[in-house]
Amino acid sequence: MAHGPAKGIKRWLFTTNHKDIGTLYLWFSFAMFLVGGLFAMIIRAELFQPGMQLVTPEFFNQMTTMHGLVMVFGAIMPAFVGLANWMIPLMIGAPDMALPRMNNLSFWILPFAFLILVATLFMEGGGPNFGWTFYAPLSTTYAPDSVNYFIFAIHLMGASSIMGAINIIATVLNMRAPGMTLMKMPLFVWTWLITAFLLLAVMPVLAGAVTMMLMDINFGTSFFDAAGGGDPVLFQHIFWFFGHPEVYIIILPAFGVISAIIPTFSRKPLFGYSSMVYATAAIAFLSFIVWAHHMFTVGMPLAGELYFMYATMLIAVPTGVKVFNWITTMFRGAISFETPMLFAIAFVILFTIGGFTGLMLAIAPSDIQYHDSYFVVAHFHYVMVAGAVFSGTAAVYYWLPKWCGRMYNETMGKLHFWIAFIGFNIAFFPQHFLGLAGMPRRYADYALQFADWNMVSSIGAFIYGAAQILFLYNVIATIVAGKPVKEAKVWEGAEGLEWTVPTPAPYHTFATPPAVK
Amino acid sequence: MIAKDEQPRARLLLSLLTLAASVPALADWRETLNMPVGVTEVSREIHALHMTIFWICVAIGVVVFSVMIYSLIAHRKSRGHQAAHFHESTAVEIAWTVVPALILIAMAVPATKAMIKLYDTSDADLDVLVTGYQWKWQYEYLGHGVSFMSELATPESQIYGAEEKSEHYLQEVNNPLVIPVGAKVRFLLTAKDVIHAWWVPAFGVKKDAIPGFVNETWARVEVPGTYRGECAELCGRGHAFMPIVVKAVPQAEFDQWLAAKKREAEELKALTAKTFTMEELMARGEEVYNRSCAACHQVNGEGIPGIFPPMKGSTIATGPLSGHLDIVVNGKPGTAMQAFGQQLSEVDLAAVITYERNAFGNDTGDVVQPLDVYNFKQGQ
Ligand code: HEM
Ligand SMILES: [Cu+2]
Ligand SMILES: [Cu+2]
C-alpha cells in the first residue's frame, strides 16, 4: 500500500483516500456554488428594475430553474458529502471510508451530471425552464427537448447520492474505533447517519418521478396527463415526498456542524446531547409525513389540509429544541468570536428566523396567501443559505487549519463574514415584504409597487455574491501562504478525535484505532 | 407613490431615501411591508391568523434572542468569563418541548376554523368558471351564456422600456372579471394546458387551476372596487404576464353589465353571417394576432426557434386552408398550441387566419370569412 498520495492528475482521478475525495467534493461544490451564484446574479440583475432589460422571459425561467437545481444538488449536497468524507473517519477513529472505490465513483459521476445539466442551456429550445420543482405537465408535455438530458442528469446525481449514503452508513456502523459507542459519536456523525438514511429512502422516489416523466414524454404513458387518465397533482405528491425530506437532507448535516462549532468557541460541552440526537431522529421521521404542506392550494380535501397543517406544525417542536440547546450551550460559556463562531451564531439567528417563517407557512389558511409568493422565497433562503451555506462556510473556516496545516487570516475571515451577513439580509429580508405585498415568485417582471424592495434585494444579492470572491481568495491564500499551525488541537476549546491527529492531518490517519475513553 | 422610471442611480437614491423613512413617503412605504387586510371575511381571518402567528414568533424570538445576546455579551472569554460545565437538564428540556407544543395547539384551533370556512363553497349566488391558458384567463358566467378572455393590457413597449410604464403596469387587462358586491361568488377553476394559479390577495383567494380537474373556491366581496391579482404558479414564459383584474360592483350595476355582455355576445354571433373585405379582416386579424398569438409566434411572425414555429413561410399558414383552420380551431394536443375554437369568435378566427395567410410576406391572397370558420366547425 502506498504511503503517500500518487503524483499529478492521477492522484485525483483514481484516489480512494477519504481526504482527497473530501477535497474533490468541496472544490466541486464551491465551483457549482459560483455557477449557481452567477445564475442568481442574472436573476437579480433582471429584477433590479421593473421591465425586461437583460434577458428574455424564457431565459429568465431557465435561470431560476438552473439556479435552484445547481445550488441544491451541485453546491449544498456535495459540500456536506465532502465534509462527511473528510471528517467522519477522523471523528470516529476510522482509517478511511468503508467503501473507498465506490467513494471515488460517487464523486466522479457528479462532474458529468452537471456538465450534462448545464449543457442543456446551449441546446435548441433552451434548458429546463420549469422550476427546480419541475411540476408536470410544464415539465413533460410542455417541456423543451432538453428535458431528457435533465432527467438523465437527475438520475446520475441520484445514483451518486445513494452511493454516498450507503458509504456513510457502512462507515459509521462498521468502522467506529473500539469504545466509540453510538451515543458517544459527535453530532455531525449522528446527523449524517440519519441524513444518509433519508437519502436512501427518498432518492429512489425522485428517480421514480423523473422516470415517470420520461415515460410520459417519450413512451406514451399518462402518469401526469389528465387526458390519458393521469393526474398532474400526482406528480406533486411524488415530488414533495422526496422534496420535503430533501430539505432536511440539506439542513441536518448543517445542524451537525453547528453542534461542533458552538461548544468549541463557548468552551463548554454541547447542551442536551441526547435530546439533540432524538430531535434529529424526530425531525427525520416527521419529514416523511408533512410533504403536502407544499400543496395547500392544489385543492386537497379539507381533511388533508388539516392533517398536513397539524403535522407540519409539529415539526417546529424538535426544531425548536435544537435552537434552545445551542443557545443554552452558549449560555454561561466562555465565548470567543473567531470566524467559524461568527458564522455559527449567524446561523442560529437566521435559521431561527427561517424556522419562524416556516411556522407561519405551516398555518394552512395563511399559506393560501404566502404560497408561491416571495415570502416562501425568503423562507427557504433563510434556512438554506443562512442555514446550510453559512454552516458549510463555518465548517470550512473551522477545519481548514486541520486540513492544510495553515491558519486563515482572521481579519479577512471576519470581513468576509460581515459582508456576507449584511449582504444576505439586505438581499432576503425585503423578500418577506415583497411576498406579503403580493409579489408571486418566479416572475421575470413585476408591477411597480414592488420596485423598491426588489432593487434593495438585488443590491444585497450583489454584495453577498461579492463576498464569495473574498471567501475564495481567503481559502486559497490560506492554503498557499497561511501561517503554519502545528498544534494537533487547533482551537483551544475543541473536543473530539479529529483534534488528536497531527496538523495538517496526514494522508493516512488511524491506521491503528485510537482508544476512546 | 414614488415615480418609477428614473435612471438606476436616481432610483437607488430614492429607495435609500424611502429606507430612511422620509416622513411623507412613510405611509406608502408601510403599505409595502405587510399583508393587506382584504375585503372579504375570509381574507380578514387569514390576516388575523397571520398577525397572531407573527406576534407569537416575535415573542418567542424576543425571549430566545435576548438570552442569546445576553450570553454573547456577558459570557465572553475576553471579559474573563469562566465556562460553566452543565450539559443537560431533563426538566428544562421537557419544558421547552411541551410549551411550544401547547402554543401550537392553541394556534391550531383558529386555523382549523378558518380553513373550514375557506372550504365552504356551498350555496353560491353566482358561479364563474375560471380557465387558465398560456397566458391568459377565460371567465365564463355559468348559466348566463357569457364568456370572455381576459388578457394583459400592458403593451410590449412598456415592458421593453420604449414607453413610460403606466400606473397599473402588468396589473391591467383588456376585460376584467366583474362580480357583484355582497353576493357569494363561487369560482370553479381549471386549465387547458399547464397548471396556473388564480390569486387575488384582497379576497384571500389562491387556488390552482389544473388541467383536467376542477377546483373550487369562493369570495363574498364587501367593498366595491377594482382588485388586482396575479398568476401564482409557474406556467411558462408568460407567467408574469397574465394578471387578474376583478371589478366588484353593486348588484344592480352588475345585472346591467351582464345584460350588456349577453347582447354583445349575440351581436358577435350575428357578425358570423356578414361578409368582410380583406382590409377589414387584416386590420382585425392583426389586432387578434398581437393579442392572442404573438406571445408565442412573435409580432414579426418569426416564432422562437426550437419552441414556437414561425408563421412566416409556415407550410401550414401558406398551405391548404383546411389544415390552417384545423390547427387554429382545434390546436395541437400535447403542444403549447391551444384550441382557439372556444376562445375566439368566428369573426376573430377568420380575421386572424386571414392575417396569418397574408402578413409576414406570406401573401397567399386567401380571404377567410366567418362563415367559412362556422362551416368548418360544423363539419367536424
Ligand atoms: C420549522 C421548520 C420548517 C417548517 C415548519 C417549514 C414549512 C414550510 C412550508 C409550509 C413550506 C411551503 C410553503 C409554500 O410553498 O407555500 C416550506 C417551503 C420550503 N421550505 Fe420550509 N419549513 C421548515 C424548515 C425548512 C428547512 C430546514 C428547510 C431547508 C433547509 C426548508 C426548505 C424549504 C424550501 C426549499 C421550501 C420551498 C420549496 C419550493 O417551493 O421551492 N424549510 N417550508
Ligand atoms: Cu417542506
Ligand atoms: Cu403562471
Short mmCIF file of C-alpha atoms in Angstrom, two decimals, chain A residues 197-368:
data_model
loop_
_atom_site.label_atom_id
_atom_site.label_comp_id
_atom_site.label_asym_id
_atom_site.label_seq_id
_atom_site.Cartn_x
_atom_site.Cartn_y
_atom_site.Cartn_z
CA PHE A 197 -31.00 7.01 5.68
CA LEU A 198 -33.18 9.85 4.43
CA LEU A 199 -31.21 9.86 1.19
CA LEU A 200 -31.61 6.13 0.75
CA ALA A 201 -35.34 6.47 1.29
CA VAL A 202 -36.10 9.38 -0.99
CA MET A 203 -33.58 9.48 -3.84
CA PRO A 204 -35.28 6.45 -5.42
CA VAL A 205 -38.57 8.32 -5.18
CA LEU A 206 -37.06 11.21 -7.11
CA ALA A 207 -35.70 8.72 -9.63
CA GLY A 208 -39.20 7.30 -9.92
CA ALA A 209 -40.67 10.73 -10.54
CA VAL A 210 -38.27 11.58 -13.33
CA THR A 211 -38.67 8.13 -14.84
CA MET A 212 -42.41 8.59 -14.97
CA MET A 213 -41.78 11.93 -16.69
CA LEU A 214 -39.52 10.20 -19.17
CA MET A 215 -42.25 7.67 -19.91
CA ASP A 216 -44.88 10.35 -20.33
CA ILE A 217 -42.67 12.33 -22.67
CA ASN A 218 -41.30 9.53 -24.81
CA PHE A 219 -43.30 6.36 -24.41
CA GLY A 220 -46.92 7.45 -24.45
CA THR A 221 -47.84 6.86 -20.82
CA SER A 222 -50.04 9.36 -18.99
CA PHE A 223 -49.00 9.32 -15.37
CA PHE A 224 -49.35 13.07 -15.16
CA ASP A 225 -51.69 13.77 -18.05
CA ALA A 226 -55.36 14.03 -17.23
CA ALA A 227 -56.32 13.50 -20.87
CA GLY A 228 -54.95 9.97 -20.60
CA GLY A 229 -56.42 9.27 -17.18
CA GLY A 230 -53.42 10.53 -15.20
CA ASP A 231 -53.14 13.31 -12.67
CA PRO A 232 -50.78 16.30 -12.66
CA VAL A 233 -51.18 16.56 -8.89
CA LEU A 234 -49.79 13.04 -8.52
CA PHE A 235 -46.51 14.49 -9.69
CA GLN A 236 -46.52 16.99 -6.87
CA HIS A 237 -47.22 14.33 -4.27
CA ILE A 238 -44.33 12.24 -5.51
CA PHE A 239 -42.02 15.20 -5.85
CA TRP A 240 -42.69 16.51 -2.35
CA PHE A 241 -42.49 13.05 -0.84
CA PHE A 242 -38.91 13.38 -1.98
CA GLY A 243 -38.72 17.14 -1.62
CA HIS A 244 -39.56 17.68 1.98
CA PRO A 245 -37.11 15.07 3.32
CA GLU A 246 -34.66 16.63 0.88
CA VAL A 247 -34.76 19.92 2.74
CA TYR A 248 -33.80 18.04 5.88
CA ILE A 249 -31.09 16.19 3.99
CA ILE A 250 -29.74 19.64 3.40
CA ILE A 251 -30.10 21.00 6.90
CA LEU A 252 -29.35 18.05 9.22
CA PRO A 253 -25.60 17.87 8.46
CA ALA A 254 -25.56 21.64 8.92
CA PHE A 255 -27.02 21.11 12.39
CA GLY A 256 -24.15 18.72 13.00
CA VAL A 257 -21.55 21.29 12.03
CA ILE A 258 -23.10 23.94 14.27
CA SER A 259 -23.26 21.45 17.13
CA ALA A 260 -19.49 21.04 16.79
CA ILE A 261 -18.56 24.69 16.47
CA ILE A 262 -20.67 26.30 19.18
CA PRO A 263 -19.29 24.14 22.04
CA THR A 264 -15.73 24.74 20.82
CA PHE A 265 -15.94 28.50 20.95
CA SER A 266 -18.14 28.52 24.04
CA ARG A 267 -15.62 26.23 25.73
CA LYS A 268 -18.48 24.27 27.16
CA PRO A 269 -19.93 20.88 26.21
CA LEU A 270 -22.96 20.76 23.95
CA PHE A 271 -26.12 21.11 25.99
CA GLY A 272 -28.59 18.23 25.73
CA TYR A 273 -26.58 15.88 23.54
CA SER A 274 -29.08 13.06 23.75
CA SER A 275 -32.08 15.31 23.15
CA MET A 276 -30.21 16.59 20.08
CA VAL A 277 -29.96 13.04 18.79
CA TYR A 278 -33.62 12.34 19.50
CA ALA A 279 -34.70 15.64 17.98
CA THR A 280 -32.77 14.81 14.82
CA ALA A 281 -34.44 11.44 14.61
CA ALA A 282 -37.84 13.00 15.26
CA ILE A 283 -37.32 15.58 12.53
CA ALA A 284 -36.26 12.85 10.13
CA PHE A 285 -39.34 10.82 10.90
CA LEU A 286 -41.71 13.77 10.69
CA SER A 287 -40.16 14.88 7.42
CA PHE A 288 -41.84 11.91 5.74
CA ILE A 289 -45.35 12.81 6.77
CA VAL A 290 -45.63 16.52 6.03
CA TRP A 291 -44.94 16.72 2.31
CA ALA A 292 -48.25 18.17 1.16
CA HIS A 293 -47.69 21.42 3.09
CA HIS A 294 -46.19 22.49 -0.23
CA MET A 295 -49.55 21.85 -1.83
CA PHE A 296 -52.12 23.70 0.25
CA THR A 297 -53.55 25.36 -2.86
CA VAL A 298 -53.89 22.31 -5.13
CA GLY A 299 -57.37 21.54 -3.88
CA MET A 300 -56.78 18.71 -1.43
CA PRO A 301 -59.81 17.64 0.62
CA LEU A 302 -60.31 19.63 3.82
CA ALA A 303 -59.18 16.68 5.95
CA GLY A 304 -55.91 16.55 4.03
CA GLU A 305 -55.29 20.25 4.51
CA LEU A 306 -55.88 19.96 8.24
CA TYR A 307 -53.75 16.86 8.68
CA PHE A 308 -50.79 18.33 6.83
CA MET A 309 -51.14 21.56 8.75
CA TYR A 310 -51.02 19.81 12.13
CA ALA A 311 -48.15 17.54 11.15
CA THR A 312 -46.13 20.45 9.85
CA MET A 313 -46.68 22.49 12.99
CA LEU A 314 -45.38 19.52 14.93
CA ILE A 315 -42.04 19.62 13.16
CA ALA A 316 -41.36 23.02 14.67
CA VAL A 317 -41.11 21.39 18.10
CA PRO A 318 -37.93 19.31 17.61
CA THR A 319 -36.51 22.14 15.52
CA GLY A 320 -37.09 24.48 18.44
CA VAL A 321 -35.38 22.03 20.79
CA LYS A 322 -32.24 22.29 18.66
CA VAL A 323 -32.17 26.06 18.76
CA PHE A 324 -32.75 26.12 22.53
CA ASN A 325 -29.92 23.63 23.02
CA TRP A 326 -27.45 25.70 21.02
CA ILE A 327 -28.31 28.83 22.92
CA THR A 328 -28.07 27.07 26.26
CA THR A 329 -24.68 25.76 25.17
CA MET A 330 -23.52 29.35 24.74
CA PHE A 331 -25.16 30.40 27.99
CA ARG A 332 -22.52 30.77 30.71
CA GLY A 333 -19.78 29.63 28.41
CA ALA A 334 -16.55 31.49 27.74
CA ILE A 335 -17.36 32.71 24.28
CA SER A 336 -14.91 33.96 21.69
CA PHE A 337 -15.74 35.16 18.21
CA GLU A 338 -13.48 33.55 15.65
CA THR A 339 -14.86 33.44 12.09
CA PRO A 340 -16.40 29.94 12.37
CA MET A 341 -18.22 31.04 15.53
CA LEU A 342 -19.49 34.19 13.85
CA PHE A 343 -20.97 32.13 11.06
CA ALA A 344 -22.41 29.69 13.61
CA ILE A 345 -24.05 32.47 15.61
CA ALA A 346 -25.45 33.99 12.44
CA PHE A 347 -26.71 30.53 11.57
CA VAL A 348 -28.62 30.26 14.83
CA ILE A 349 -30.21 33.69 14.45
CA LEU A 350 -31.08 33.47 10.78
CA PHE A 351 -32.08 29.83 10.76
CA THR A 352 -34.44 30.62 13.63
CA ILE A 353 -35.98 33.39 11.55
CA GLY A 354 -36.38 30.85 8.73
CA GLY A 355 -37.96 28.47 11.21
CA PHE A 356 -40.42 31.17 12.27
CA THR A 357 -41.49 31.83 8.72
CA GLY A 358 -41.73 28.04 8.31
CA LEU A 359 -44.14 28.01 11.20
CA MET A 360 -46.14 30.79 9.58
CA LEU A 361 -46.23 28.85 6.32
CA ALA A 362 -47.47 25.83 8.21
CA ILE A 363 -50.70 27.66 9.10
CA ALA A 364 -52.63 26.46 6.08
CA PRO A 365 -55.15 29.33 5.76
CA SER A 366 -52.36 31.89 5.87
CA ASP A 367 -50.30 29.81 3.49
CA ILE A 368 -53.06 30.39 0.95
#
